[in-house]
XYZ file of C-alpha atoms in Angstrom:
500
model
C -212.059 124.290 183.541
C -213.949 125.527 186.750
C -216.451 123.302 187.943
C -217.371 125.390 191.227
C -219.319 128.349 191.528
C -217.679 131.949 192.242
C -217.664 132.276 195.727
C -216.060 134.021 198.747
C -215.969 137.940 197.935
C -215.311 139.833 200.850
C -215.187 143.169 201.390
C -212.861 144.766 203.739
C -213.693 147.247 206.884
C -211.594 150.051 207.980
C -208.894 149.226 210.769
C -208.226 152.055 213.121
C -204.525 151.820 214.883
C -203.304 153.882 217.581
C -200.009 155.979 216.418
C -197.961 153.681 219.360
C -199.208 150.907 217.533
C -198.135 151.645 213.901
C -194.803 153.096 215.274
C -194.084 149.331 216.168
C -194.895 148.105 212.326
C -192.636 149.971 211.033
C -188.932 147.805 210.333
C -186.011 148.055 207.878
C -185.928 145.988 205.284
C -182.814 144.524 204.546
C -183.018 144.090 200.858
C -184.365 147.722 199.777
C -182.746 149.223 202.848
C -186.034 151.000 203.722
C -188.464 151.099 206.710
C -191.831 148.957 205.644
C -194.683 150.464 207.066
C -196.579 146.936 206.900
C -199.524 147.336 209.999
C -201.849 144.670 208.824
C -198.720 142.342 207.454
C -196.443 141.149 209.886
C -193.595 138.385 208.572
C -195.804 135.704 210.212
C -199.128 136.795 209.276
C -197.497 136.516 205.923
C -196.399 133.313 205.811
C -200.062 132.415 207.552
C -201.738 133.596 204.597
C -199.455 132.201 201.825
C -199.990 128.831 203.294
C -203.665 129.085 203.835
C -204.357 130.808 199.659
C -201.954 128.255 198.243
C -204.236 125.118 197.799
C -206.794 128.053 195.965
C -203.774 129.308 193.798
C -203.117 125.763 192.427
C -207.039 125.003 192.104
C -207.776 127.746 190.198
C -204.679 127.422 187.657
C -204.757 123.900 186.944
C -202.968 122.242 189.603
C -199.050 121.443 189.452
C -197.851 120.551 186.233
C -197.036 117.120 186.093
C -193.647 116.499 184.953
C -190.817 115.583 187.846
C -188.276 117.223 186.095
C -189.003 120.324 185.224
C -190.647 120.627 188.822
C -187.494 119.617 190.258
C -185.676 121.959 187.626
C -187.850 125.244 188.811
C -187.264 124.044 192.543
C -183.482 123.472 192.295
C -183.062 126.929 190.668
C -185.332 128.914 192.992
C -183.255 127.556 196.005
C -179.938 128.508 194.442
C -181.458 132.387 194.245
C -183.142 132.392 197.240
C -179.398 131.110 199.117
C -178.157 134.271 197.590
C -180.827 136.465 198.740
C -181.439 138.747 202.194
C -183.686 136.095 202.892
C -181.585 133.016 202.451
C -182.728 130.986 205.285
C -186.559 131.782 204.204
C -189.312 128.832 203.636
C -189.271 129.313 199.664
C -192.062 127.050 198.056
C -191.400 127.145 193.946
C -194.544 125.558 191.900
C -194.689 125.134 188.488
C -198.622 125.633 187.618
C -199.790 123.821 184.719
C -202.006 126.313 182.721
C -200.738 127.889 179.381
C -201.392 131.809 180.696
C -197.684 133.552 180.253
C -197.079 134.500 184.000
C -195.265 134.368 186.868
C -196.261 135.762 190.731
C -195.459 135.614 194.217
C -197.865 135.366 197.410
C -196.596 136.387 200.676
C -194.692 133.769 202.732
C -192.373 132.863 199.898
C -194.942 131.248 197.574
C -193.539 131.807 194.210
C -195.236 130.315 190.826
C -194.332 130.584 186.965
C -196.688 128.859 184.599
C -195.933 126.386 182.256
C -197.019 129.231 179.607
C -194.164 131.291 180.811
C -191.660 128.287 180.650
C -192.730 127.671 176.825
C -191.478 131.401 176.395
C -188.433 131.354 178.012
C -184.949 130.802 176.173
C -182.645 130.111 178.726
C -181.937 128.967 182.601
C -180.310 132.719 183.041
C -183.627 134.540 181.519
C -186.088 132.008 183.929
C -183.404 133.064 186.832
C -184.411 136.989 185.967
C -188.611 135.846 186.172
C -187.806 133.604 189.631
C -185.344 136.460 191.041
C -187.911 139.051 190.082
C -190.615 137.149 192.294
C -188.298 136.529 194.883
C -187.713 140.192 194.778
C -191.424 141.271 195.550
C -191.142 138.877 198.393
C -188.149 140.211 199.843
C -189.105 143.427 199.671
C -192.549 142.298 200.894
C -194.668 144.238 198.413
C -197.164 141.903 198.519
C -197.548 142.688 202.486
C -197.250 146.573 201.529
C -199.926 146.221 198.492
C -202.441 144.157 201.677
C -201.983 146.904 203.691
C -203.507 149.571 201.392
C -205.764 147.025 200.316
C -207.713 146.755 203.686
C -208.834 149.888 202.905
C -210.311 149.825 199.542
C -212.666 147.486 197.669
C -211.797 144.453 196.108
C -213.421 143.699 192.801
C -213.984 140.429 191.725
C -214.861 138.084 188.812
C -217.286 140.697 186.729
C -214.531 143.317 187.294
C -211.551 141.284 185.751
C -213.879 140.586 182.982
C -214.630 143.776 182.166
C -211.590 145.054 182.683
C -209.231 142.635 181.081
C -207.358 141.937 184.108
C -207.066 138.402 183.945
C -205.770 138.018 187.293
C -208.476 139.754 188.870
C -210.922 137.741 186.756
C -209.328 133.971 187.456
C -209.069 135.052 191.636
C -212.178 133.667 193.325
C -211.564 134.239 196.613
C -210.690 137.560 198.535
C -207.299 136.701 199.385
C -205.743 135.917 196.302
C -207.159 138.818 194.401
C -205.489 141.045 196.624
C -201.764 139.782 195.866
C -202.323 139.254 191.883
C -202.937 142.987 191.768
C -200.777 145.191 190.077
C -197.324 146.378 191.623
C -196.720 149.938 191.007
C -194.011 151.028 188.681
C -191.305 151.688 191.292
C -192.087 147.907 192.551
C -191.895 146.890 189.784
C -188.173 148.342 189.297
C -186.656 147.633 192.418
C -187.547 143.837 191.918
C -186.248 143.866 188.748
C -183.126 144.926 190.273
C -183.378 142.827 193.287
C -183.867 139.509 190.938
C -180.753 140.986 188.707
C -178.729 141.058 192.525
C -179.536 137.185 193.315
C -179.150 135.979 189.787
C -175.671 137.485 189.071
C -174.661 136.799 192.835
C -176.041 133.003 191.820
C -173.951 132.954 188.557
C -176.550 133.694 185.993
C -176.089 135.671 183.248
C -177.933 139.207 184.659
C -177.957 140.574 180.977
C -180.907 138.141 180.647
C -183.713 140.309 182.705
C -183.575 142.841 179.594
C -183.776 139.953 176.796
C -186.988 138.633 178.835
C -188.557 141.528 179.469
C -187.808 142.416 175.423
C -189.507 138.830 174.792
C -191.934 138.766 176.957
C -193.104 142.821 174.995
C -193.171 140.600 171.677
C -194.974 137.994 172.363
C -197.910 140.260 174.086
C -198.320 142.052 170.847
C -198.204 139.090 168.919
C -201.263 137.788 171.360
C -203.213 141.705 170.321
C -202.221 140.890 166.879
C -203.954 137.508 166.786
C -206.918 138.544 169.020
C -207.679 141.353 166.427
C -206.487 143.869 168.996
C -203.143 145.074 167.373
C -202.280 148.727 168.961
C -204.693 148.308 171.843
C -202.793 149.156 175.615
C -205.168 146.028 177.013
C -202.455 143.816 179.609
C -201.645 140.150 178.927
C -201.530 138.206 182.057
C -198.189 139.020 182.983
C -198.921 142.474 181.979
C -201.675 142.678 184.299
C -199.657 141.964 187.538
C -196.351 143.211 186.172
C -196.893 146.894 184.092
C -194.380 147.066 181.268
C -192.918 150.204 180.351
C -190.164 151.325 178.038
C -188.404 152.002 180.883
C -188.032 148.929 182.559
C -186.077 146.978 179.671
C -183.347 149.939 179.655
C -182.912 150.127 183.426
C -182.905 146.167 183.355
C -179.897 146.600 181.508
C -178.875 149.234 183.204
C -178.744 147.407 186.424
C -176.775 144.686 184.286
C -173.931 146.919 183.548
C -173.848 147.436 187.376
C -172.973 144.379 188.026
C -170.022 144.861 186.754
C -169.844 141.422 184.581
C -169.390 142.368 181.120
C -172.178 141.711 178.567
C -171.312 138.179 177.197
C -169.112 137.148 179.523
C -171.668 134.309 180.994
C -172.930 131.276 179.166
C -177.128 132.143 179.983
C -177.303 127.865 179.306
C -180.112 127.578 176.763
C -179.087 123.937 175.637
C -179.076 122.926 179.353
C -182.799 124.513 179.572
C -183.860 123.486 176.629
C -183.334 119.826 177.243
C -185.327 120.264 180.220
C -188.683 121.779 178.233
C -188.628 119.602 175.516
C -191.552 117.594 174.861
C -192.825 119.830 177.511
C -197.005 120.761 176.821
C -197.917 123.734 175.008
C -201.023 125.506 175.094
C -204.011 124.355 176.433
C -204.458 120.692 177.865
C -207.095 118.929 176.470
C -208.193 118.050 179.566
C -208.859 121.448 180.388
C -210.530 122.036 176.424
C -208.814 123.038 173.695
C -209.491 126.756 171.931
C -209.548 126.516 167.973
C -210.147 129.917 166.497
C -213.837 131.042 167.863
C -214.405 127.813 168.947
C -213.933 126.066 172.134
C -214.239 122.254 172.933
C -214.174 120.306 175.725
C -213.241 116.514 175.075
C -213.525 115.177 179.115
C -217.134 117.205 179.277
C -218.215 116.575 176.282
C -219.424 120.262 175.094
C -218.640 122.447 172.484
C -219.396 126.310 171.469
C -218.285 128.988 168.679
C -218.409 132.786 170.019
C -218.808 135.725 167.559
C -216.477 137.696 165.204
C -214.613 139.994 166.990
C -214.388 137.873 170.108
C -211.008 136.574 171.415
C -210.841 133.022 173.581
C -208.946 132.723 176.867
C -208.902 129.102 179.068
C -207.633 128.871 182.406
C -208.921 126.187 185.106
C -211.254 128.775 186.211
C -213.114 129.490 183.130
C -213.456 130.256 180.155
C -213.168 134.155 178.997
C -214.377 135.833 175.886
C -213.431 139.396 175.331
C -214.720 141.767 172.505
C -212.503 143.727 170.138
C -213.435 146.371 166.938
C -216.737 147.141 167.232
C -217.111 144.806 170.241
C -214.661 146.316 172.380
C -215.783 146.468 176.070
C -217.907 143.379 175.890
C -217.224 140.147 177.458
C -218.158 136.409 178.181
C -217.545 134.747 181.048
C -218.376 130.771 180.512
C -217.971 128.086 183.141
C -220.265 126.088 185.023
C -221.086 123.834 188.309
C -223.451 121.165 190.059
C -227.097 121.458 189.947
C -228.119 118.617 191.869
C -230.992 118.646 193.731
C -232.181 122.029 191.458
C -233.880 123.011 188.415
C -232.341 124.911 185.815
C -234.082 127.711 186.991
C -232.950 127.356 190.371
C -229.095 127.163 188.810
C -229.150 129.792 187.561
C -230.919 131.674 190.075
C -227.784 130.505 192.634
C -225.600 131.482 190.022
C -226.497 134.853 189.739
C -226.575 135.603 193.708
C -222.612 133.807 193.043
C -221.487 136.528 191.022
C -222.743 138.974 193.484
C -225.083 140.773 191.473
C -226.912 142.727 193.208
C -229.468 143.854 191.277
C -232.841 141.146 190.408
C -232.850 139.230 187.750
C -235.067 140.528 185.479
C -237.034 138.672 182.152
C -236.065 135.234 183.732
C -237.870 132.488 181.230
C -236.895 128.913 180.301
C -236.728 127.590 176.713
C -234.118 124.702 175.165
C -231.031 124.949 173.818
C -230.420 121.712 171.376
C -232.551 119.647 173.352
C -231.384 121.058 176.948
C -233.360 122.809 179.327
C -232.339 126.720 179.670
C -232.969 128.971 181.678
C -232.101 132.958 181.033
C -232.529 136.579 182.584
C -230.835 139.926 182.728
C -229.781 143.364 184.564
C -229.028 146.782 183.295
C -226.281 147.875 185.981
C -223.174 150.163 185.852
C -219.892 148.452 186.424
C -216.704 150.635 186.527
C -218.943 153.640 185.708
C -220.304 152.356 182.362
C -223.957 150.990 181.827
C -223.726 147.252 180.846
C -226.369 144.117 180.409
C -225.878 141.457 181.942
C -227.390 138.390 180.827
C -226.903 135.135 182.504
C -227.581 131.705 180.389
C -227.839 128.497 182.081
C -228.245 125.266 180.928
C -228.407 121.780 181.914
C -225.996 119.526 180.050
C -226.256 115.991 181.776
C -226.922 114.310 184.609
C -226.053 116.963 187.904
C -223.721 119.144 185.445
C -224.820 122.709 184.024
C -223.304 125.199 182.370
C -223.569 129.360 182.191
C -222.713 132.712 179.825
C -222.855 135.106 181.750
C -222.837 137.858 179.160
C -221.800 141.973 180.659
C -222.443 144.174 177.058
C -222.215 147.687 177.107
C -225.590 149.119 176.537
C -224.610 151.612 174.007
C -223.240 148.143 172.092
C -226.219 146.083 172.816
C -228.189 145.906 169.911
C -225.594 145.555 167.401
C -224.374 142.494 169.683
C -227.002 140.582 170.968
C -227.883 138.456 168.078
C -224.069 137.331 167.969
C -224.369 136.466 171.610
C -227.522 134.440 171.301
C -226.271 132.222 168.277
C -223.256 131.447 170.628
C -225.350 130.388 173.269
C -227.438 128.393 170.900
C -223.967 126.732 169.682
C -223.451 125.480 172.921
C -223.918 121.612 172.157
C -222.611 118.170 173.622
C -220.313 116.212 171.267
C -219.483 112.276 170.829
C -216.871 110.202 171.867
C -216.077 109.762 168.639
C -215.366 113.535 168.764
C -213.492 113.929 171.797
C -211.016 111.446 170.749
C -209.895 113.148 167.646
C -208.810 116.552 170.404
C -204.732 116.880 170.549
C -202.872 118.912 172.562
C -199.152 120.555 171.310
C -196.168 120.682 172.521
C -192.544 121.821 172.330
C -190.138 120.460 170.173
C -186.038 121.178 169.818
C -184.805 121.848 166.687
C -181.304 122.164 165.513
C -180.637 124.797 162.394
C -179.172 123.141 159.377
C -177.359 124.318 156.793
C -179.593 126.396 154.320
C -182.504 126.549 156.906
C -184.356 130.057 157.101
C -187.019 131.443 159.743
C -189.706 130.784 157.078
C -188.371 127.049 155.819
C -188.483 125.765 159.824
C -191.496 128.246 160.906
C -193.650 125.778 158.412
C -193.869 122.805 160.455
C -195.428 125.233 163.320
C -198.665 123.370 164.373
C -201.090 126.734 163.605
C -202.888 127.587 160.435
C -202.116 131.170 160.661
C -199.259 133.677 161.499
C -196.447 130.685 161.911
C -193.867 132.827 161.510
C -194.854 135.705 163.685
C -195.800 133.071 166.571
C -192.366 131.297 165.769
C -190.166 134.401 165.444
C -191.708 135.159 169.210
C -191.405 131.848 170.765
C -187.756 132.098 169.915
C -187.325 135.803 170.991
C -185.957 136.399 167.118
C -186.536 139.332 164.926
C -188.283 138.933 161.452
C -185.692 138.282 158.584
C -182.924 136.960 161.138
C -180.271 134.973 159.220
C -180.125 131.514 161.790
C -176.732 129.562 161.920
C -176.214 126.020 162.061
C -176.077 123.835 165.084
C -178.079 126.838 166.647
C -181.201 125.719 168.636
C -184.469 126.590 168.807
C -188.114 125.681 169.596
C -190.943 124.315 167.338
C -194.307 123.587 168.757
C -195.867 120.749 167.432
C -198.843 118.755 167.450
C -198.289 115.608 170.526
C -198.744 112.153 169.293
């Protein structure tokens, strides 16, 4: 979980080019076949910048996910695209991230990631292919330099924005740079790298059927994620979602673009045993070291803390922090938790550098100090309008141990306010240390291969699923099935369990 302060929100000035000058940008691509009109992106400014936000991609997403193999697995494959790519004789850099948020992204200069949430939903080496290939794609047709160019002339939002909004990638970028290429690709992006990753996998030997499956998977297991936050029906983006826009569309042309090929449907073993030896035992879900979400409540065995938010509020953990998003009647609210050093400072002075770290720029108003369960606290708030909506925001600090503090920063719609607030406040009077004793009873999950057996149903192997709710649903997702699927024997499939 983040233990730094937001930071480093820039804002972009208008760049004025003489028509000579812009006539020069302007190259054909030789993947998409068009001219990119990329002034403020050439190919080596590119790769400048991909080097220089990569150390802040792994920071804020947990680092690289410890596990040689499937490292080298995700490498190996990435290469064997990339050689059949336009850009074959490109600086690719493949990195697993180890965080259990279902996506996959590119920065500019060949930097492609997939997280190891993405791996646990993936069912074969041909459907990771269509993610990698699909990555490669934006980076061959440089979208990312295309999306910086129109970028320098707009505002960038930053970690209140993503929070509000739901865009997760917004919300876990804490610098400039790498909010500008997790934003969203448009739809026509979108399609062409979907095509361009169906090009390299096919021309690699995959099984280019498999972009269609994914995307179909990837559909389910987002509405399973609404269904479990309470937020069945709602059009809110999951984290892949929210840098790649689904549409109807996209699975059909997917398979469209299959058919093109011309390698008939079946004709290509996608490997799922091959893959799934490779992700087995693999982690799943949040790493304790990183706390551990159960239900409403979230724990934290390494820093020793623990809190429970309201009804109606749904949990998200990433490296960066911890989010909190309202849904029925708390729909539009949100929670952003994390926290920092205060060494040297008072609580008061926390969370007085706090506040100037989220850039708000209005005063903090009502600031008192009081205890939380024996910890000094320190509180204050703003009515302000954020995406042209009136919201409170109310910033908790409080002082754990030693140099280490902690913060809610709270953005409520006002309309909402007073039928919230005195769910908000229990939370932050949850917020309590726990014992050793207590941190060592925290277990991660994992992933686990099963083989069907004679006689065995979704239901009879869904059971040993490691949840105490919807274990079918999640296991019917995980394994891109459909509910009452008849399994056959010797056919394999994934279980998560807990690790021992």
């Amino acid at each position: 979980m983040w233990q730094k302060i937001y930071k480093n929100i820039l804002t972009k000035t208008l760049v004025v080019l003489l028509p000579l000058t812009l006539q020069a940008c302007t190259t054909v691509n030789p993947a998409t076949g068009q001219r990119d009109f990329t002034p403020f992106m050439s190919p080596a400014k590119e790769m400048q910048l991909g080097k220089q936000e990569h150390p802040a991609i792994l920071q804020q997403n947990g680092g690289t996910y410890d596990d040689p193999a499937v490292t080298k697995y995700v490498n190996d494959l990435g290469q064997r695209l990339v050689a059949n790519s336009e850009l074959s004789d490109y600086p690719f850099t493949f990195t697993v991230l180890d965080t259990p948020l279902v996506n996959a992204f590119a920065l500019p200069g060949g930097y492609v990631y997939v997280t190891r949430g993405i791996l646990g939903m993936v069912n074969s080496e041909s459907a990771l292919a269509s993610v990698i290939g699909h990555e490669i794609g934006h980076v061959t047709a440089r979208h990312s330099a295309k999306r910086y160019n129109n970028q320098m002339f707009t505002g960038i939002g930053a970690a209140i924005l993503g929070a509000v909004s739901g865009d997760s990638a917004v919300a876990n970028s804490l610098n400039q740079g790498a909010q500008v290429y997790l934003m969203s690709y448009s739809r026509n992006q979108e399609y062409q790298s979907d095509e361009l990753g169906i090009r390299y996998s096919s021309r690699a030997g995959y099984d280019p059927y498999a972009a269609a499956n994914m995307l179909s998977s990837l559909d389910a297991e987002h509405k399973l994620q609404l269904i479990l936050a309470d937020r069945a029906g709602e059009p809110e983006k999951s984290d892949f979602f929210s840098t790649h826009p689904n549409t109807q569309d996209r699975v059909s042309r997917a398979h469209a673009a299959a058919i093109q090929t011309g390698i008939p449907e079946n004709s290509r073993d996608a490997n799922q045993s091959g893959y799934f030896r490779i992700i087995n035992n693999m982690r799943y879900g949040d790493d304790p070291k990183q706390g551990i979400i159960d239900g409403r409540e979230f724990i934290h065995p390494v820093m020793k803390l623990k809190f429970t938010v309201p009804d109606k509020y749904a949990l998200q953990n990433s490296s960066d922090a911890v989010i909190a998003r309202g849904t029925g009647d708390a729909a539009g609210s949100s929670v952003i938790f994390s926290g920092a050093s205060m060494k040297d400072m008072t609580i008061s002075a926390y969370a007085s550098e706090i506040w100037k770290a989220y850039k708000i720029e209005n005063a903090m108003e009502g600031s008192q100090t009081f205890e939380i369960n024996g910890m000094d606290a320190a509180t204050g708030y703003t009515n302000m309008a954020i995406e042209n909506k009136n919201y409170t925001v109310r910033l908790v600090a409080i002082h754990h141990s030693n140099d280490s503090a902690y913060h809610f920063l709270m953005l409520t719609p006002q309309e909402k306010y007073q039928g919230l607030t005195d769910g908000l406040q229990r939370m932050t009077y949850s917020f309590n240390k726990i014992s050793q004793g207590e941190a060592d009873q925290i277990k991660g999950r994992k992933i686990r291969i099963v083989t069907v057996q004679s006689g065995d149903t979704i239901e009879s192997i869904a059971r040993y699923m490691s949840f105490d709710d919807y274990k079918v649903e999640r296991f019917v997702a995980l394994n891109g099935l459909t509910q009452g699927q008849r399994l056959s024997p010797g056919q394999q499939l994934k279980l998560i369990v807990w690790d021992d």
